[in-house]
mmCIF file of C-alpha atoms in Angstrom:
data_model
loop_
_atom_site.group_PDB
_atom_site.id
_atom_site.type_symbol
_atom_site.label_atom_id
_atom_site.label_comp_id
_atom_site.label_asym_id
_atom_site.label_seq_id
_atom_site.Cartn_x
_atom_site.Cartn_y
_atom_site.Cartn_z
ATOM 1 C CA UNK A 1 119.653 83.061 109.936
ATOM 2 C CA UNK A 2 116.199 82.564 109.185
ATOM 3 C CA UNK A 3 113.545 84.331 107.170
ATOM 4 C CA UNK A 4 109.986 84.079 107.092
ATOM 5 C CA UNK A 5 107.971 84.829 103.179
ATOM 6 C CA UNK A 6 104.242 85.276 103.378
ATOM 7 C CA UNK A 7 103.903 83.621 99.631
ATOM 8 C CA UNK A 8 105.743 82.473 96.957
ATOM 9 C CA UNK A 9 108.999 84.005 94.863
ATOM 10 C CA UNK A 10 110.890 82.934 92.069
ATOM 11 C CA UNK A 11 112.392 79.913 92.286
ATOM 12 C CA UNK A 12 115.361 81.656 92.049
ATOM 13 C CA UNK A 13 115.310 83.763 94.860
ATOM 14 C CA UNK A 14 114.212 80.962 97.250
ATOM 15 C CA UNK A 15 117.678 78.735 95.671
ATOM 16 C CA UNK A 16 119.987 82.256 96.158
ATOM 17 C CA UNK A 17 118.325 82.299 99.900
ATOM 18 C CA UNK A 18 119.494 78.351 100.487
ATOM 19 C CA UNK A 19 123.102 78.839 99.157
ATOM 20 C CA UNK A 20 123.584 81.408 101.154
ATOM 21 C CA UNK A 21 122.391 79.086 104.556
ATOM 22 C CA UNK A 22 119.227 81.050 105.167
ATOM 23 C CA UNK A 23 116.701 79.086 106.712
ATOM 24 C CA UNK A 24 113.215 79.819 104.716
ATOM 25 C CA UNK A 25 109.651 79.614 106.091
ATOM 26 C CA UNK A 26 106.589 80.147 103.969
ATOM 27 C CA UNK A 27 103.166 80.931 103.859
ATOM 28 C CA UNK A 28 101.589 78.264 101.659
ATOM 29 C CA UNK A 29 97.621 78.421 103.014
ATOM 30 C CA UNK A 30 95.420 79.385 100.476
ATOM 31 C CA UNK A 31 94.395 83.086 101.925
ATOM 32 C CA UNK A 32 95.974 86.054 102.628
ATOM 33 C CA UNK A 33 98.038 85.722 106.240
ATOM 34 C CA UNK A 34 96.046 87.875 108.763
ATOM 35 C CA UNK A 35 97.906 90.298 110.565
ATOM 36 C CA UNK A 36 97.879 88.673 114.064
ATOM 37 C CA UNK A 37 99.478 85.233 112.016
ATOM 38 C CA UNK A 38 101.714 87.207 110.687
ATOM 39 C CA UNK A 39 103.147 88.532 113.670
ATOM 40 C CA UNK A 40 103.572 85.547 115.299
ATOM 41 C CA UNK A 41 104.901 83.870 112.542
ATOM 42 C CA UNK A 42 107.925 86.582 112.950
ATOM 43 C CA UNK A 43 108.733 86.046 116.400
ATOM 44 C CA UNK A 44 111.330 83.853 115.839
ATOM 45 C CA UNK A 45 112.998 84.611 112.540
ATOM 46 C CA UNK A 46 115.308 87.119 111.597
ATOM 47 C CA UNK A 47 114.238 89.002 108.049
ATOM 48 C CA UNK A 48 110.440 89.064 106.605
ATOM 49 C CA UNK A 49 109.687 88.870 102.624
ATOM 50 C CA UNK A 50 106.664 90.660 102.351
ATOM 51 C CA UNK A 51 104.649 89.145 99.327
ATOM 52 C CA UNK A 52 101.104 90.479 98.842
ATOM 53 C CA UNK A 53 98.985 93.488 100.408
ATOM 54 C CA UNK A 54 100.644 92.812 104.377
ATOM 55 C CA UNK A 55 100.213 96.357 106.160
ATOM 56 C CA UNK A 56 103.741 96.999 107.662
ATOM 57 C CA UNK A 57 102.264 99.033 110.284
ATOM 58 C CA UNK A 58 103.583 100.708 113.769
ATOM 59 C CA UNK A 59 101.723 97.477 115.870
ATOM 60 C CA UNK A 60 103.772 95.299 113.309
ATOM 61 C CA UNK A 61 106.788 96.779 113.385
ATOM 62 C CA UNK A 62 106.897 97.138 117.249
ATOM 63 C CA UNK A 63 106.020 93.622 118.066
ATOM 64 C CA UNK A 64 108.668 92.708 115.590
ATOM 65 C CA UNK A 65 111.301 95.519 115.873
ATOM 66 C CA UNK A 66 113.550 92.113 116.250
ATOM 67 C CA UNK A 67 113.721 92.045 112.493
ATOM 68 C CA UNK A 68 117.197 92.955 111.240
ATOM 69 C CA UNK A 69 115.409 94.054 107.455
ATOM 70 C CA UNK A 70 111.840 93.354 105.908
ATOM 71 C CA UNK A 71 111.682 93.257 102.264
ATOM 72 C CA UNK A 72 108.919 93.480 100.114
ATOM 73 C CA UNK A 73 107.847 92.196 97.229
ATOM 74 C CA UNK A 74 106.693 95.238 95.120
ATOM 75 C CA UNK A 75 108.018 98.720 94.093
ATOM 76 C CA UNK A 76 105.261 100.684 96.239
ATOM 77 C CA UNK A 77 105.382 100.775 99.674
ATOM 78 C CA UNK A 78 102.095 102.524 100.843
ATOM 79 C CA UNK A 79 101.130 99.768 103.156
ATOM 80 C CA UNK A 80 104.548 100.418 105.079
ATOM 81 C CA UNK A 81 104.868 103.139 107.821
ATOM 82 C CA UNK A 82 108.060 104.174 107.118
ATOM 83 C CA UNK A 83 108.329 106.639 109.861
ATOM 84 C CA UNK A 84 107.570 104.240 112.176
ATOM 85 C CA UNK A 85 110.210 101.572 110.469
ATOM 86 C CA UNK A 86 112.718 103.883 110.502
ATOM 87 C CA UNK A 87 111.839 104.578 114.235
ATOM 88 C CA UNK A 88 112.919 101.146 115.031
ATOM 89 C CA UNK A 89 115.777 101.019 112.850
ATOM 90 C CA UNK A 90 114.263 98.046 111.190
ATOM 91 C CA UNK A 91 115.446 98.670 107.053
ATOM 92 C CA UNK A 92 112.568 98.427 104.105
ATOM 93 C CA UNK A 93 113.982 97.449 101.155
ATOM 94 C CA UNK A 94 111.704 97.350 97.497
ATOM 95 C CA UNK A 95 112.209 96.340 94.162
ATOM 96 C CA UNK A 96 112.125 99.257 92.270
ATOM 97 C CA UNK A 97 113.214 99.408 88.705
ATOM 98 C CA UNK A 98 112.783 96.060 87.257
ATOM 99 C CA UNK A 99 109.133 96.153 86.711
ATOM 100 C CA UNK A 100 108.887 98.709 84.859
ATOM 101 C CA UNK A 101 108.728 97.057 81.083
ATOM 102 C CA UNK A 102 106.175 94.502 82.115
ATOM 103 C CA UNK A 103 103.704 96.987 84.342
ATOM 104 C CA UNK A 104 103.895 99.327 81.164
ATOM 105 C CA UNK A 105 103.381 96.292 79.097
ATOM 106 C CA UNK A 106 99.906 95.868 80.982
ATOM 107 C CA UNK A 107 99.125 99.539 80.888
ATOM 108 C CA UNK A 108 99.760 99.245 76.891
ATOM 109 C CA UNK A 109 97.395 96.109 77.016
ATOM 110 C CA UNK A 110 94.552 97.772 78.828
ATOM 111 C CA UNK A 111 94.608 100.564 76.509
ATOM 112 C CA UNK A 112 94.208 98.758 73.527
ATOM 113 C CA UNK A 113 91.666 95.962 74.630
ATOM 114 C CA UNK A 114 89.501 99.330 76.220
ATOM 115 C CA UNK A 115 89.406 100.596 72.663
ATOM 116 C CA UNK A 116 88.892 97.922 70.611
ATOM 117 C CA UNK A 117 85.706 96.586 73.596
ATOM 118 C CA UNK A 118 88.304 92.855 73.402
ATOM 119 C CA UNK A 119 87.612 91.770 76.926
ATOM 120 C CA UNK A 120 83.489 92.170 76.526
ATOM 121 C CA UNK A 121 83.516 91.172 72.390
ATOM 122 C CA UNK A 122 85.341 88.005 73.771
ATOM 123 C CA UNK A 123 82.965 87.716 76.439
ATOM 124 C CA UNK A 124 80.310 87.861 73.437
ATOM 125 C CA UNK A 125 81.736 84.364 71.944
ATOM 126 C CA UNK A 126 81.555 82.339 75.359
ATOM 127 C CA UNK A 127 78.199 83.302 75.659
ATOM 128 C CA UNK A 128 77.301 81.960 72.244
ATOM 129 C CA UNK A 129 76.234 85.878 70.706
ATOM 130 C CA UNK A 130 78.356 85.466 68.019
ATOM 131 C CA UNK A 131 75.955 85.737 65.365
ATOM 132 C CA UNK A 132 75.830 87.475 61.752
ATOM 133 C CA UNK A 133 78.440 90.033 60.800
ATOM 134 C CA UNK A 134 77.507 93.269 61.782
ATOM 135 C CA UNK A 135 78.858 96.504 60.669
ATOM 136 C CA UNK A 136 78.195 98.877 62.922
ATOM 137 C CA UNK A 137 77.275 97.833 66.405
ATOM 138 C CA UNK A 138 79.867 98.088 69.581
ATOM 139 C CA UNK A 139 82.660 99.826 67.398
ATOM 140 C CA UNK A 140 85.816 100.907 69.343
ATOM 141 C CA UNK A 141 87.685 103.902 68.667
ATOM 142 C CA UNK A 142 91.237 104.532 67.082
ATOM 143 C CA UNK A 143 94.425 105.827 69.155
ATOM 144 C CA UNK A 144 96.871 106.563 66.472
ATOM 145 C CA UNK A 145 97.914 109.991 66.531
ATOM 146 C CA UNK A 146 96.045 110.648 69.778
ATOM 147 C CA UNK A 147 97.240 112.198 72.853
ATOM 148 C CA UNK A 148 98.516 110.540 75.589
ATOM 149 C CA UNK A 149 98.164 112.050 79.267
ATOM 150 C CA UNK A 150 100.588 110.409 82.027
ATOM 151 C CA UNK A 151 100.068 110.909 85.455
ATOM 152 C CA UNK A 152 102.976 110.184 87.250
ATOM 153 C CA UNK A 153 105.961 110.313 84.530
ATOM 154 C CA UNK A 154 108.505 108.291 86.525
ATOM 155 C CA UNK A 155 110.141 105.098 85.237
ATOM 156 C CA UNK A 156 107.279 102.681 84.671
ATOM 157 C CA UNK A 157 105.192 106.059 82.671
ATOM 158 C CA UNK A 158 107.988 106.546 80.726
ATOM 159 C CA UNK A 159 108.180 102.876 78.973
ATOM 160 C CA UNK A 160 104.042 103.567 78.177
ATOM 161 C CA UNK A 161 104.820 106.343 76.332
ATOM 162 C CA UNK A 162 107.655 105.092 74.545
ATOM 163 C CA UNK A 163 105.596 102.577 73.447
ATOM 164 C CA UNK A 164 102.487 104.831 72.479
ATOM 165 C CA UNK A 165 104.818 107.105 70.606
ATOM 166 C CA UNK A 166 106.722 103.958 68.738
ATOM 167 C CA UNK A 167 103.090 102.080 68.383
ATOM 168 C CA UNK A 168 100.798 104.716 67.197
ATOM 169 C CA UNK A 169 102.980 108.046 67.184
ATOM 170 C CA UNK A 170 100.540 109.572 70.018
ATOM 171 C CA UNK A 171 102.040 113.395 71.509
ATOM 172 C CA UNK A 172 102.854 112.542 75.111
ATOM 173 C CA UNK A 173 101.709 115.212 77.941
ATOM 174 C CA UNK A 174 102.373 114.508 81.639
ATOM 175 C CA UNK A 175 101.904 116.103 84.974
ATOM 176 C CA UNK A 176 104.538 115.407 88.381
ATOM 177 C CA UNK A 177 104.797 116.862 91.541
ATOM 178 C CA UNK A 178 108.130 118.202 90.006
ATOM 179 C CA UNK A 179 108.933 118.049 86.033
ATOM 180 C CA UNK A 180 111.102 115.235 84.391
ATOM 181 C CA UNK A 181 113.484 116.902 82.043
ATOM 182 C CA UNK A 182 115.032 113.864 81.626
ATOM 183 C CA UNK A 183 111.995 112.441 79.684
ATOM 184 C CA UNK A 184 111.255 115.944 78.002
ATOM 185 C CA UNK A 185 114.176 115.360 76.241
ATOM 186 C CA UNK A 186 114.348 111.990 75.594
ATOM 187 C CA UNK A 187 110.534 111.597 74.136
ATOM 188 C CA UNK A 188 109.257 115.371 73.647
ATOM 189 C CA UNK A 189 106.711 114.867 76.308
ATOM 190 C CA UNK A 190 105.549 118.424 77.827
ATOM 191 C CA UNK A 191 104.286 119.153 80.724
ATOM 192 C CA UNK A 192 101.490 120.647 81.826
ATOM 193 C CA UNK A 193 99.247 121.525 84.626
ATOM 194 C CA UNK A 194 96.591 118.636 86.089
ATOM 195 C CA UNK A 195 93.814 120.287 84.710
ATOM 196 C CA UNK A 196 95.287 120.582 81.213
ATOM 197 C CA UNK A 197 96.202 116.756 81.808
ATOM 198 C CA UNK A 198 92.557 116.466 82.448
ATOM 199 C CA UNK A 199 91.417 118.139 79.493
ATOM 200 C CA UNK A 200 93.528 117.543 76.587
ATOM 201 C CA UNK A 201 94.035 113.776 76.987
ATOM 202 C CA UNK A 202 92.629 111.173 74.815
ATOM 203 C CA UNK A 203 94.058 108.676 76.846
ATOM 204 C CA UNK A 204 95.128 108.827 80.569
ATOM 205 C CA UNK A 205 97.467 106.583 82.233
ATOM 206 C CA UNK A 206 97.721 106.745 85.839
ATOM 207 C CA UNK A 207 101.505 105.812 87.111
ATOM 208 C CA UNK A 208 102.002 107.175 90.427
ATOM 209 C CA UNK A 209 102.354 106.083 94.071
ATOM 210 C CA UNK A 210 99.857 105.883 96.251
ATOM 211 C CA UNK A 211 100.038 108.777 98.693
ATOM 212 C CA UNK A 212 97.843 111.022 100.856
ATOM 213 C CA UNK A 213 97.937 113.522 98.088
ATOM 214 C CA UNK A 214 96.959 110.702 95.686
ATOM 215 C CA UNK A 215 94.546 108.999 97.652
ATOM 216 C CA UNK A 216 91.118 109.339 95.802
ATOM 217 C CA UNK A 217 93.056 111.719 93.182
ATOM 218 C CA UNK A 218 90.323 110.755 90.316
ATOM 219 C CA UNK A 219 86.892 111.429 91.639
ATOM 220 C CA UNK A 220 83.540 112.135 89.776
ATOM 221 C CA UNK A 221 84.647 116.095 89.127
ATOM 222 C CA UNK A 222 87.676 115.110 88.318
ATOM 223 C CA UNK A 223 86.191 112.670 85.459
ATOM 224 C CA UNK A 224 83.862 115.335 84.686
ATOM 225 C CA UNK A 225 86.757 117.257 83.573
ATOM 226 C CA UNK A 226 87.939 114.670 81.073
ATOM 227 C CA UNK A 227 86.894 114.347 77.660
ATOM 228 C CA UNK A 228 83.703 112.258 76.849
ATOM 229 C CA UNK A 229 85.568 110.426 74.533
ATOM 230 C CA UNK A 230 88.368 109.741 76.753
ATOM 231 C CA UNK A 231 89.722 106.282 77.983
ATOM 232 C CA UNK A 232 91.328 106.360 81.988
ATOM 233 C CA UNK A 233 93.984 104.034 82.481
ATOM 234 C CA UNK A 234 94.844 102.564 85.972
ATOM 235 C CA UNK A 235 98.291 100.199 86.713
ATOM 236 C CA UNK A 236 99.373 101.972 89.554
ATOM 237 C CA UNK A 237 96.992 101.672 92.928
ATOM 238 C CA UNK A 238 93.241 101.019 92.812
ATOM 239 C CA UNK A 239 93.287 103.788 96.128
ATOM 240 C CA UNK A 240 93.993 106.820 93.703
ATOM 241 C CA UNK A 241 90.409 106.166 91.637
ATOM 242 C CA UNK A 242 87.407 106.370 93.840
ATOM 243 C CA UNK A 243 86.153 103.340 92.228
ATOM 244 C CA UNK A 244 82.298 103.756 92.568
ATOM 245 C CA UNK A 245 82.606 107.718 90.925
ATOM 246 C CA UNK A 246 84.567 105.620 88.164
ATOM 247 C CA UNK A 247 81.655 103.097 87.658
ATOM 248 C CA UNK A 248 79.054 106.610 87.376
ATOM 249 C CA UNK A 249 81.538 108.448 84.756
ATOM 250 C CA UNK A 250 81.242 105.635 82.812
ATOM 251 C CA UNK A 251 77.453 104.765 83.020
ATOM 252 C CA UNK A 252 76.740 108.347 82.256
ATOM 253 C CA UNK A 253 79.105 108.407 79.545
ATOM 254 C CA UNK A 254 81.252 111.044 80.870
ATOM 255 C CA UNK A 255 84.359 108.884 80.298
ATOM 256 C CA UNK A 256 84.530 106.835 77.011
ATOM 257 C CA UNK A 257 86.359 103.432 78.136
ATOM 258 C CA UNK A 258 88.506 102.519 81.565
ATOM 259 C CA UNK A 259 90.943 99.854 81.754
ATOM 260 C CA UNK A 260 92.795 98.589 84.997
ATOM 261 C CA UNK A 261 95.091 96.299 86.669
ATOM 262 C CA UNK A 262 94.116 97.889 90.137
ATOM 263 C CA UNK A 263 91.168 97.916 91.889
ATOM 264 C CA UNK A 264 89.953 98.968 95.422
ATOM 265 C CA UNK A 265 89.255 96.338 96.798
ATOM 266 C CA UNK A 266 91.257 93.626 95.758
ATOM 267 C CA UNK A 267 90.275 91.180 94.819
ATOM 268 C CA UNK A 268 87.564 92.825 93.121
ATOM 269 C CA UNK A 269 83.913 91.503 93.796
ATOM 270 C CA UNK A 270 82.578 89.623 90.884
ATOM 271 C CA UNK A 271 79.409 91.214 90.829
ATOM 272 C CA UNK A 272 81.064 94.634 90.026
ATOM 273 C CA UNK A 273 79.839 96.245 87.336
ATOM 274 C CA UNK A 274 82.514 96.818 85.311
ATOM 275 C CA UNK A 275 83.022 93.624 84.620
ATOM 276 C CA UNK A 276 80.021 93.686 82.293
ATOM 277 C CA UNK A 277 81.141 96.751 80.644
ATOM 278 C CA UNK A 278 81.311 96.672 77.350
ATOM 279 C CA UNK A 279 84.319 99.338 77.423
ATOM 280 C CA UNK A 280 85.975 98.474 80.253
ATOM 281 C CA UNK A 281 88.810 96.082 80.798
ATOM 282 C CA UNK A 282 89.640 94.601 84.057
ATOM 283 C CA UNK A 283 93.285 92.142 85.211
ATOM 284 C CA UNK A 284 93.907 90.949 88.279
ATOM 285 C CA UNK A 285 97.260 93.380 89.378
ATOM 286 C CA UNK A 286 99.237 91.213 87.041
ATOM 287 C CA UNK A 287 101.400 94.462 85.962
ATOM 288 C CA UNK A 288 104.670 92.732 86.901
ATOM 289 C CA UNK A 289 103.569 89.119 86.318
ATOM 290 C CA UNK A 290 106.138 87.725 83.899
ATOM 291 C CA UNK A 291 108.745 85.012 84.535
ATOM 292 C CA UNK A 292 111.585 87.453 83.621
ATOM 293 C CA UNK A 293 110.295 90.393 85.962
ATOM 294 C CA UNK A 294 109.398 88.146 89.227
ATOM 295 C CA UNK A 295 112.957 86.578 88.876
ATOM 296 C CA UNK A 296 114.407 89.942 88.637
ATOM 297 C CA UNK A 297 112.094 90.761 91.746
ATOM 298 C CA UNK A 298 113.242 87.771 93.847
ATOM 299 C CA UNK A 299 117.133 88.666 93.336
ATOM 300 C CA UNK A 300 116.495 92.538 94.183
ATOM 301 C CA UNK A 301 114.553 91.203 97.323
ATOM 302 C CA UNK A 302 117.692 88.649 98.304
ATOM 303 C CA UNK A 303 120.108 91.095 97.791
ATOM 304 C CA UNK A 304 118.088 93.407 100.330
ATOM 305 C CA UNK A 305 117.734 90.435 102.697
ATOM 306 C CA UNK A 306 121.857 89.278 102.480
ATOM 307 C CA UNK A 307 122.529 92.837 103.292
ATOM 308 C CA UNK A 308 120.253 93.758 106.342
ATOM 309 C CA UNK A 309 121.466 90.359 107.623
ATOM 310 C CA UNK A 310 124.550 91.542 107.603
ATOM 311 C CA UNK A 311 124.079 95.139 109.046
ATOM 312 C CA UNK A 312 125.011 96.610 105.931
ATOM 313 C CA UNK A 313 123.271 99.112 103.924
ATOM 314 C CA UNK A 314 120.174 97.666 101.746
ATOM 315 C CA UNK A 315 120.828 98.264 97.949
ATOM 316 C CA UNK A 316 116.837 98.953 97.416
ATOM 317 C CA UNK A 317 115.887 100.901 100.771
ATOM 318 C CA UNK A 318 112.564 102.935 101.027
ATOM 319 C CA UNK A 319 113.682 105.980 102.204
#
């Protein structure tokens, strides 16, 4: 059997993949494989590792409905058609679960470099401006006690406000399509409607898949709805903030601070101006980018591989 991986996994996925005689091709240029190289590159294997921003699309899927299971590299799946997959019979398998600590980890970052200005004070020092003390200029703001807003309370939400409320004892509101009793119980979080979300939290963390009901979810009005002291947190998809609305909330101060791990695009241009921001903080989608979590990754994505190989049920399918 042979399987074709547009990037690089853990180590130990690619070693799992050899003991188990699977033949592995890679994609080791230095740019993202273009959709009509990545088809062809499929035409003669039997399972595709999806690694990076590949749209799994009905033209994909139908020149390569030979593909006994494609498995990607991520949690999220908005770049797959599933109805179309599933059209084909050709399985989708994720890696849901294991990231969650380490995106949360980043989302926890972001907040606290947004309100203490790190990223732009540290920008400050390589450009030689560190001068006299100063007491008052560029202060950032406190988040103890504050109130966290989560949109999207799932599993990856959940571990941010655990560690707001074990951090800095911050009350935890959310908003879902459907409530999470589950997490009411376990942390106290309540739920509320979006536009209480909107207007009661001090700090907003987006963790939700990207959907069509998602899809530009924070816009200009939207921001305007915040408070002006506010700080909007994004670790989930850069497509749910319109990004230039984001860039005018923040110029006009109707936003305090934004900090994210997503942007649309990606890569992000480096002329952007929120990269000169002093309260903004910018990474580049490293959410899940630990040793631990990308070796968790690569066994959840051989496990779905083994078992579409073998016509069996995937252990991680998109549904």
């Amino acid at each position: 059997m042979k399987v074709f991986i547009s990037g690089n996994i853990a180590p130990v996925g690619l070693k799992e993949l050899e003991e188990n005689n699977i033949s592995v091709t890679q994609w080791k240029e230095n740019q993202q494989i273009t959709p009509e190289e990545l088809i062809k590159a499929c035409q003669d294997q039997d399972a595709f590792i999806s690694v990076g921003p590949n749209k799994i699309n009905a033209e994909f899927l139908k020149a390569c409905n030979h593909l006994k299971v494609i498995a990607l590299h991520s949690v999220g799946y908005d770049n797959v058609d599933v109805a179309a997959a599933k059209a084909l019979n050709v399985p989708i398998g994720n890696t849901p679960g294991v990231l969650s600590g380490a995106t949360a980890d980043t989302a926890f970052l972001l907040m606290l470099a947004v309100s203490r200005k790190a990223f732009y004070s540290h920008k400050k020092i390589i450009k030689g401006e560190w001068k006299n003390y100063e007491p008052t200029p560029e202060l950032g703001i406190e988040v103890t006690g504050k109130t966290l807003g989560i949109f999207g309370l799932g599993k990856i939400g959940l571990e941010m406000a655990k560690k707001c409320i074990g951090a800095y004892n911050m009350a935890v509101i959310y908003h879902n399509r459907s409530r999470n009793e589950e997490a009411e119980k376990a942390i106290g979080a309540k739920y509320v409607s979006f536009e209480e979300l909107l207007a009661q939290s001090d700090v907003l963390s987006v963790h939700t898949a990207l959907t069509p009901e998602t899809k530009d979810k924070f816009t200009l009005e939207v921001f305007k709805q915040m408070k002006s002291n506010s700080i909007f947190i994004n670790t989930a998809r850069g497509g749910i903030h319109n990004e230039k609305d984001l860039i005018k909330a923040l110029e006009e101060k109707i936003i305090w601070g934004a900090g994210l791990d997503v942007t649309n695009p990606e890569p992000m241009d480096k002329e952007n101006p929120l990269l000169s921001m002093e309260n903004v903080a910018v990474l580049p989608h490293i959410g899940s980018a630990t040793e631990e979590t990308r070796a968790a990754m690569a066994q959840i994505i051989v496990k779905n591989i083994l078992a579409g190989l073998k016509g069996e049920k995937l252990p991680f399918e998109v549904k």
